[in-house]
Amino acid sequence: MPLDPYQPCPCGTDKKVKFCCGNDLIHDYNKIEELITGEQRLAALDQINRSLAQKPDRGCLYLLKAQVQIELRELDQARDSINELLKLMPNNPAGLGMLAVLEGAKGDPLEAVDTLQSALEASQGKLQPQVYNAIGFVGRSLAAQGILLGARGHLLFQTSVTGGKDQ
């Protein structure tokens, strides 16, 4: 679905696109999303880098870049992109959620729990998709490390957030 100026900004703030990352980004963002949907991740990454060269202060571009890098299994580069996002927006819940996923993927679920907690606190009651996904990922990371009570708690919390209607 194409991004429009009156949707919530995908960078994870509570603002509309028009008042956050700006109307001038919508065309680039939609083009990048189209490339990602078409599974052209390298082309999407090139487009993101070109857009960031022109608009280096746009959080949603860093978020998209990290997403693509994670999908390409470029975890160190994804961490760099998330760090850039968090420099721009220090308490960005979506960025913190993605950072928690990276920490869990690197085999450090306890650090991921701390980062996820920060993401939840920064969410202020509005759960971003990245934070929701991070809850489940951290739960599975805890289970993989044999921390079953923590895993169960996270996975039950994830299910309870949607009233059992998550898909």
PDB file of C-alpha atoms in Angstrom:
ATOM      1  CA  MET A   1       0.000   0.000   0.000  1.00  0.00           C
ATOM      2  CA  PRO A   2       1.563   3.307  -1.040  1.00  0.00           C
ATOM      3  CA  LEU A   3       2.514   5.755   1.654  1.00  0.00           C
ATOM      4  CA  ASP A   4       0.471   8.942   1.826  1.00  0.00           C
ATOM      5  CA  PRO A   5       1.108  12.182   3.737  1.00  0.00           C
ATOM      6  CA  TYR A   6      -1.605  11.584   6.333  1.00  0.00           C
ATOM      7  CA  GLN A   7      -0.544   8.093   7.436  1.00  0.00           C
ATOM      8  CA  PRO A   8       1.529   7.635  10.580  1.00  0.00           C
ATOM      9  CA  CYS A   9       5.191   7.991   9.671  1.00  0.00           C
ATOM     10  CA  PRO A  10       6.894   4.617   9.210  1.00  0.00           C
ATOM     11  CA  CYS A  11       9.937   5.810  11.163  1.00  0.00           C
ATOM     12  CA  GLY A  12       8.082   5.008  14.368  1.00  0.00           C
ATOM     13  CA  THR A  13       7.134   8.441  15.638  1.00  0.00           C
ATOM     14  CA  ASP A  14       3.627   9.461  16.578  1.00  0.00           C
ATOM     15  CA  LYS A  15       3.465  12.013  13.734  1.00  0.00           C
ATOM     16  CA  LYS A  16       1.966  11.881  10.264  1.00  0.00           C
ATOM     17  CA  VAL A  17       4.406  11.505   7.346  1.00  0.00           C
ATOM     18  CA  LYS A  18       3.732  15.085   6.262  1.00  0.00           C
ATOM     19  CA  PHE A  19       4.917  16.453   9.612  1.00  0.00           C
ATOM     20  CA  CYS A  20       7.759  14.010  10.244  1.00  0.00           C
ATOM     21  CA  CYS A  21       9.843  12.720   7.344  1.00  0.00           C
ATOM     22  CA  GLY A  22       8.075  15.032   4.886  1.00  0.00           C
ATOM     23  CA  ASN A  23       6.101  14.978   1.663  1.00  0.00           C
ATOM     24  CA  ASP A  24       9.292  15.102  -0.401  1.00  0.00           C
ATOM     25  CA  LEU A  25      10.198  11.606   0.780  1.00  0.00           C
ATOM     26  CA  ILE A  26       6.963   9.862  -0.217  1.00  0.00           C
ATOM     27  CA  HIS A  27       7.965   9.148  -3.837  1.00  0.00           C
ATOM     28  CA  ASP A  28      11.343   7.673  -2.831  1.00  0.00           C
ATOM     29  CA  TYR A  29       9.806   5.660  -0.004  1.00  0.00           C
ATOM     30  CA  ASN A  30       7.131   4.161  -2.261  1.00  0.00           C
ATOM     31  CA  LYS A  31       9.746   3.283  -4.887  1.00  0.00           C
ATOM     32  CA  ILE A  32      11.876   1.532  -2.244  1.00  0.00           C
ATOM     33  CA  GLU A  33       8.860  -0.369  -0.894  1.00  0.00           C
ATOM     34  CA  GLU A  34       8.036  -1.477  -4.438  1.00  0.00           C
ATOM     35  CA  LEU A  35      11.573  -2.830  -4.878  1.00  0.00           C
ATOM     36  CA  ILE A  36      11.398  -4.654  -1.540  1.00  0.00           C
ATOM     37  CA  THR A  37       8.010  -6.153  -2.426  1.00  0.00           C
ATOM     38  CA  GLY A  38       9.508  -7.316  -5.737  1.00  0.00           C
ATOM     39  CA  GLU A  39      12.334  -8.948  -3.760  1.00  0.00           C
ATOM     40  CA  GLN A  40      14.907  -6.644  -5.349  1.00  0.00           C
ATOM     41  CA  ARG A  41      16.707  -5.970  -2.087  1.00  0.00           C
ATOM     42  CA  LEU A  42      20.059  -4.906  -3.564  1.00  0.00           C
ATOM     43  CA  ALA A  43      18.331  -2.389  -5.826  1.00  0.00           C
ATOM     44  CA  ALA A  44      16.297  -1.213  -2.826  1.00  0.00           C
ATOM     45  CA  LEU A  45      19.489  -0.766  -0.808  1.00  0.00           C
ATOM     46  CA  ASP A  46      21.033   1.276  -3.646  1.00  0.00           C
ATOM     47  CA  GLN A  47      17.926   3.475  -3.802  1.00  0.00           C
ATOM     48  CA  ILE A  48      17.959   3.927  -0.014  1.00  0.00           C
ATOM     49  CA  ASN A  49      21.618   4.972  -0.120  1.00  0.00           C
ATOM     50  CA  ARG A  50      20.899   7.488  -2.909  1.00  0.00           C
ATOM     51  CA  SER A  51      17.966   8.886  -0.940  1.00  0.00           C
ATOM     52  CA  LEU A  52      20.049   9.096   2.251  1.00  0.00           C
ATOM     53  CA  ALA A  53      22.752  10.995   0.354  1.00  0.00           C
ATOM     54  CA  GLN A  54      20.146  13.667  -0.411  1.00  0.00           C
ATOM     55  CA  LYS A  55      18.136  13.441   2.825  1.00  0.00           C
ATOM     56  CA  PRO A  56      20.417  12.173   5.609  1.00  0.00           C
ATOM     57  CA  ASP A  57      18.052  13.211   8.406  1.00  0.00           C
ATOM     58  CA  ARG A  58      15.140  10.908   7.524  1.00  0.00           C
ATOM     59  CA  GLY A  59      14.604   8.210  10.114  1.00  0.00           C
ATOM     60  CA  CYS A  60      12.341   6.039   7.976  1.00  0.00           C
ATOM     61  CA  LEU A  61      15.140   5.591   5.427  1.00  0.00           C
ATOM     62  CA  TYR A  62      17.480   4.251   8.106  1.00  0.00           C
ATOM     63  CA  LEU A  63      14.735   1.940   9.318  1.00  0.00           C
ATOM     64  CA  LEU A  64      14.140   0.607   5.798  1.00  0.00           C
ATOM     65  CA  LYS A  65      17.880   0.256   5.262  1.00  0.00           C
ATOM     66  CA  ALA A  66      18.262  -1.813   8.427  1.00  0.00           C
ATOM     67  CA  GLN A  67      15.280  -3.967   7.448  1.00  0.00           C
ATOM     68  CA  VAL A  68      16.796  -4.726   4.038  1.00  0.00           C
ATOM     69  CA  GLN A  69      20.224  -5.367   5.541  1.00  0.00           C
ATOM     70  CA  ILE A  70      18.732  -7.825   8.029  1.00  0.00           C
ATOM     71  CA  GLU A  71      16.955  -9.610   5.178  1.00  0.00           C
ATOM     72  CA  LEU A  72      20.312  -9.784   3.351  1.00  0.00           C
ATOM     73  CA  ARG A  73      21.926 -11.074   6.565  1.00  0.00           C
ATOM     74  CA  GLU A  74      24.213  -8.049   6.751  1.00  0.00           C
ATOM     75  CA  LEU A  75      23.807  -7.806  10.517  1.00  0.00           C
ATOM     76  CA  ASP A  76      26.805  -5.562  11.257  1.00  0.00           C
ATOM     77  CA  GLN A  77      25.701  -3.065   8.604  1.00  0.00           C
ATOM     78  CA  ALA A  78      22.135  -3.235   9.935  1.00  0.00           C
ATOM     79  CA  ARG A  79      23.426  -2.382  13.412  1.00  0.00           C
ATOM     80  CA  ASP A  80      25.239   0.635  11.924  1.00  0.00           C
ATOM     81  CA  SER A  81      22.014   1.783  10.230  1.00  0.00           C
ATOM     82  CA  ILE A  82      20.044   1.395  13.450  1.00  0.00           C
ATOM     83  CA  ASN A  83      22.728   3.310  15.347  1.00  0.00           C
ATOM     84  CA  GLU A  84      22.410   6.147  12.801  1.00  0.00           C
ATOM     85  CA  LEU A  85      18.637   6.138  13.319  1.00  0.00           C
ATOM     86  CA  LEU A  86      19.065   6.212  17.095  1.00  0.00           C
ATOM     87  CA  LYS A  87      21.477   9.171  16.775  1.00  0.00           C
ATOM     88  CA  LEU A  88      18.718  11.063  14.950  1.00  0.00           C
ATOM     89  CA  MET A  89      15.897   9.787  17.162  1.00  0.00           C
ATOM     90  CA  PRO A  90      17.353   8.427  20.426  1.00  0.00           C
ATOM     91  CA  ASN A  91      14.145   6.911  21.812  1.00  0.00           C
ATOM     92  CA  ASN A  92      12.699   5.637  18.557  1.00  0.00           C
ATOM     93  CA  PRO A  93      10.683   2.526  19.494  1.00  0.00           C
ATOM     94  CA  ALA A  94      10.947   0.948  16.033  1.00  0.00           C
ATOM     95  CA  GLY A  95      14.729   1.354  15.992  1.00  0.00           C
ATOM     96  CA  LEU A  96      15.049  -0.021  19.509  1.00  0.00           C
ATOM     97  CA  GLY A  97      12.838  -2.969  18.539  1.00  0.00           C
ATOM     98  CA  MET A  98      15.043  -3.759  15.561  1.00  0.00           C
ATOM     99  CA  LEU A  99      18.137  -3.426  17.748  1.00  0.00           C
ATOM    100  CA  ALA A 100      16.621  -5.977  20.150  1.00  0.00           C
ATOM    101  CA  VAL A 101      16.131  -8.372  17.226  1.00  0.00           C
ATOM    102  CA  LEU A 102      19.768  -7.944  16.205  1.00  0.00           C
ATOM    103  CA  GLU A 103      20.961  -8.599  19.740  1.00  0.00           C
ATOM    104  CA  GLY A 104      18.844 -11.743  19.904  1.00  0.00           C
ATOM    105  CA  ALA A 105      20.137 -12.869  16.509  1.00  0.00           C
ATOM    106  CA  LYS A 106      23.713 -12.399  17.715  1.00  0.00           C
ATOM    107  CA  GLY A 107      23.017 -14.796  20.603  1.00  0.00           C
ATOM    108  CA  ASP A 108      22.619 -12.245  23.395  1.00  0.00           C
ATOM    109  CA  PRO A 109      18.977 -12.607  24.468  1.00  0.00           C
ATOM    110  CA  LEU A 110      19.483 -10.939  27.859  1.00  0.00           C
ATOM    111  CA  GLU A 111      20.796  -7.769  26.201  1.00  0.00           C
ATOM    112  CA  ALA A 112      17.881  -8.058  23.764  1.00  0.00           C
ATOM    113  CA  VAL A 113      15.450  -8.136  26.716  1.00  0.00           C
ATOM    114  CA  ASP A 114      16.897  -4.867  28.065  1.00  0.00           C
ATOM    115  CA  THR A 115      16.695  -3.185  24.662  1.00  0.00           C
ATOM    116  CA  LEU A 116      13.167  -4.498  24.116  1.00  0.00           C
ATOM    117  CA  GLN A 117      12.164  -3.036  27.480  1.00  0.00           C
ATOM    118  CA  SER A 118      13.482   0.347  26.311  1.00  0.00           C
ATOM    119  CA  ALA A 119      11.495  -0.018  23.083  1.00  0.00           C
ATOM    120  CA  LEU A 120       8.313  -0.803  25.017  1.00  0.00           C
ATOM    121  CA  GLU A 121       8.828   2.189  27.312  1.00  0.00           C
ATOM    122  CA  ALA A 122       9.475   4.463  24.319  1.00  0.00           C
ATOM    123  CA  SER A 123       6.294   3.172  22.637  1.00  0.00           C
ATOM    124  CA  GLN A 124       4.106   4.954  25.202  1.00  0.00           C
ATOM    125  CA  GLY A 125       1.176   2.617  24.655  1.00  0.00           C
ATOM    126  CA  LYS A 126       1.338   2.562  20.834  1.00  0.00           C
ATOM    127  CA  LEU A 127       3.038  -0.621  19.717  1.00  0.00           C
ATOM    128  CA  GLN A 128       5.002  -0.282  16.469  1.00  0.00           C
ATOM    129  CA  PRO A 129       5.123  -3.380  14.222  1.00  0.00           C
ATOM    130  CA  GLN A 130       8.891  -3.625  14.734  1.00  0.00           C
ATOM    131  CA  VAL A 131       8.430  -3.722  18.509  1.00  0.00           C
ATOM    132  CA  TYR A 132       5.651  -6.309  18.248  1.00  0.00           C
ATOM    133  CA  ASN A 133       7.872  -8.512  16.073  1.00  0.00           C
ATOM    134  CA  ALA A 134      10.798  -8.000  18.452  1.00  0.00           C
ATOM    135  CA  ILE A 135       8.746  -9.344  21.367  1.00  0.00           C
ATOM    136  CA  GLY A 136       8.279 -12.667  19.580  1.00  0.00           C
ATOM    137  CA  PHE A 137      11.849 -12.791  18.316  1.00  0.00           C
ATOM    138  CA  VAL A 138      13.283 -12.125  21.762  1.00  0.00           C
ATOM    139  CA  GLY A 139      10.971 -14.794  23.188  1.00  0.00           C
ATOM    140  CA  ARG A 140      12.243 -17.325  20.665  1.00  0.00           C
ATOM    141  CA  SER A 141      15.852 -16.249  21.338  1.00  0.00           C
ATOM    142  CA  LEU A 142      15.338 -16.842  25.042  1.00  0.00           C
ATOM    143  CA  ALA A 143      13.893 -20.288  24.320  1.00  0.00           C
ATOM    144  CA  ALA A 144      16.868 -21.157  22.107  1.00  0.00           C
ATOM    145  CA  GLN A 145      19.186 -20.321  25.014  1.00  0.00           C
ATOM    146  CA  GLY A 146      17.130 -22.472  27.401  1.00  0.00           C
ATOM    147  CA  ILE A 147      15.644 -19.520  29.312  1.00  0.00           C
ATOM    148  CA  LEU A 148      12.173 -20.986  29.111  1.00  0.00           C
ATOM    149  CA  LEU A 149      10.287 -18.923  31.703  1.00  0.00           C
ATOM    150  CA  GLY A 150      11.449 -15.691  30.088  1.00  0.00           C
ATOM    151  CA  ALA A 151      10.600 -17.070  26.660  1.00  0.00           C
ATOM    152  CA  ARG A 152       7.128 -18.073  27.794  1.00  0.00           C
ATOM    153  CA  GLY A 153       6.516 -14.658  29.323  1.00  0.00           C
ATOM    154  CA  HIS A 154       7.504 -12.827  26.146  1.00  0.00           C
ATOM    155  CA  LEU A 155       5.499 -15.071  23.857  1.00  0.00           C
ATOM    156  CA  LEU A 156       2.409 -14.865  26.075  1.00  0.00           C
ATOM    157  CA  PHE A 157       2.793 -11.094  26.213  1.00  0.00           C
ATOM    158  CA  GLN A 158       2.999 -10.930  22.422  1.00  0.00           C
ATOM    159  CA  THR A 159      -0.186 -12.974  22.112  1.00  0.00           C
ATOM    160  CA  SER A 160      -2.006 -10.937  24.760  1.00  0.00           C
ATOM    161  CA  VAL A 161      -1.222  -7.650  23.007  1.00  0.00           C
ATOM    162  CA  THR A 162      -3.433  -8.645  20.085  1.00  0.00           C
ATOM    163  CA  GLY A 163      -6.051 -10.454  22.119  1.00  0.00           C
ATOM    164  CA  GLY A 164      -4.947 -13.747  20.571  1.00  0.00           C
ATOM    165  CA  LYS A 165      -5.645 -12.475  17.046  1.00  0.00           C
ATOM    166  CA  ASP A 166      -2.076 -12.156  15.822  1.00  0.00           C
ATOM    167  CA  GLN A 167      -1.327 -13.619  12.423  1.00  0.00           C
TER     168      GLN A 167
END
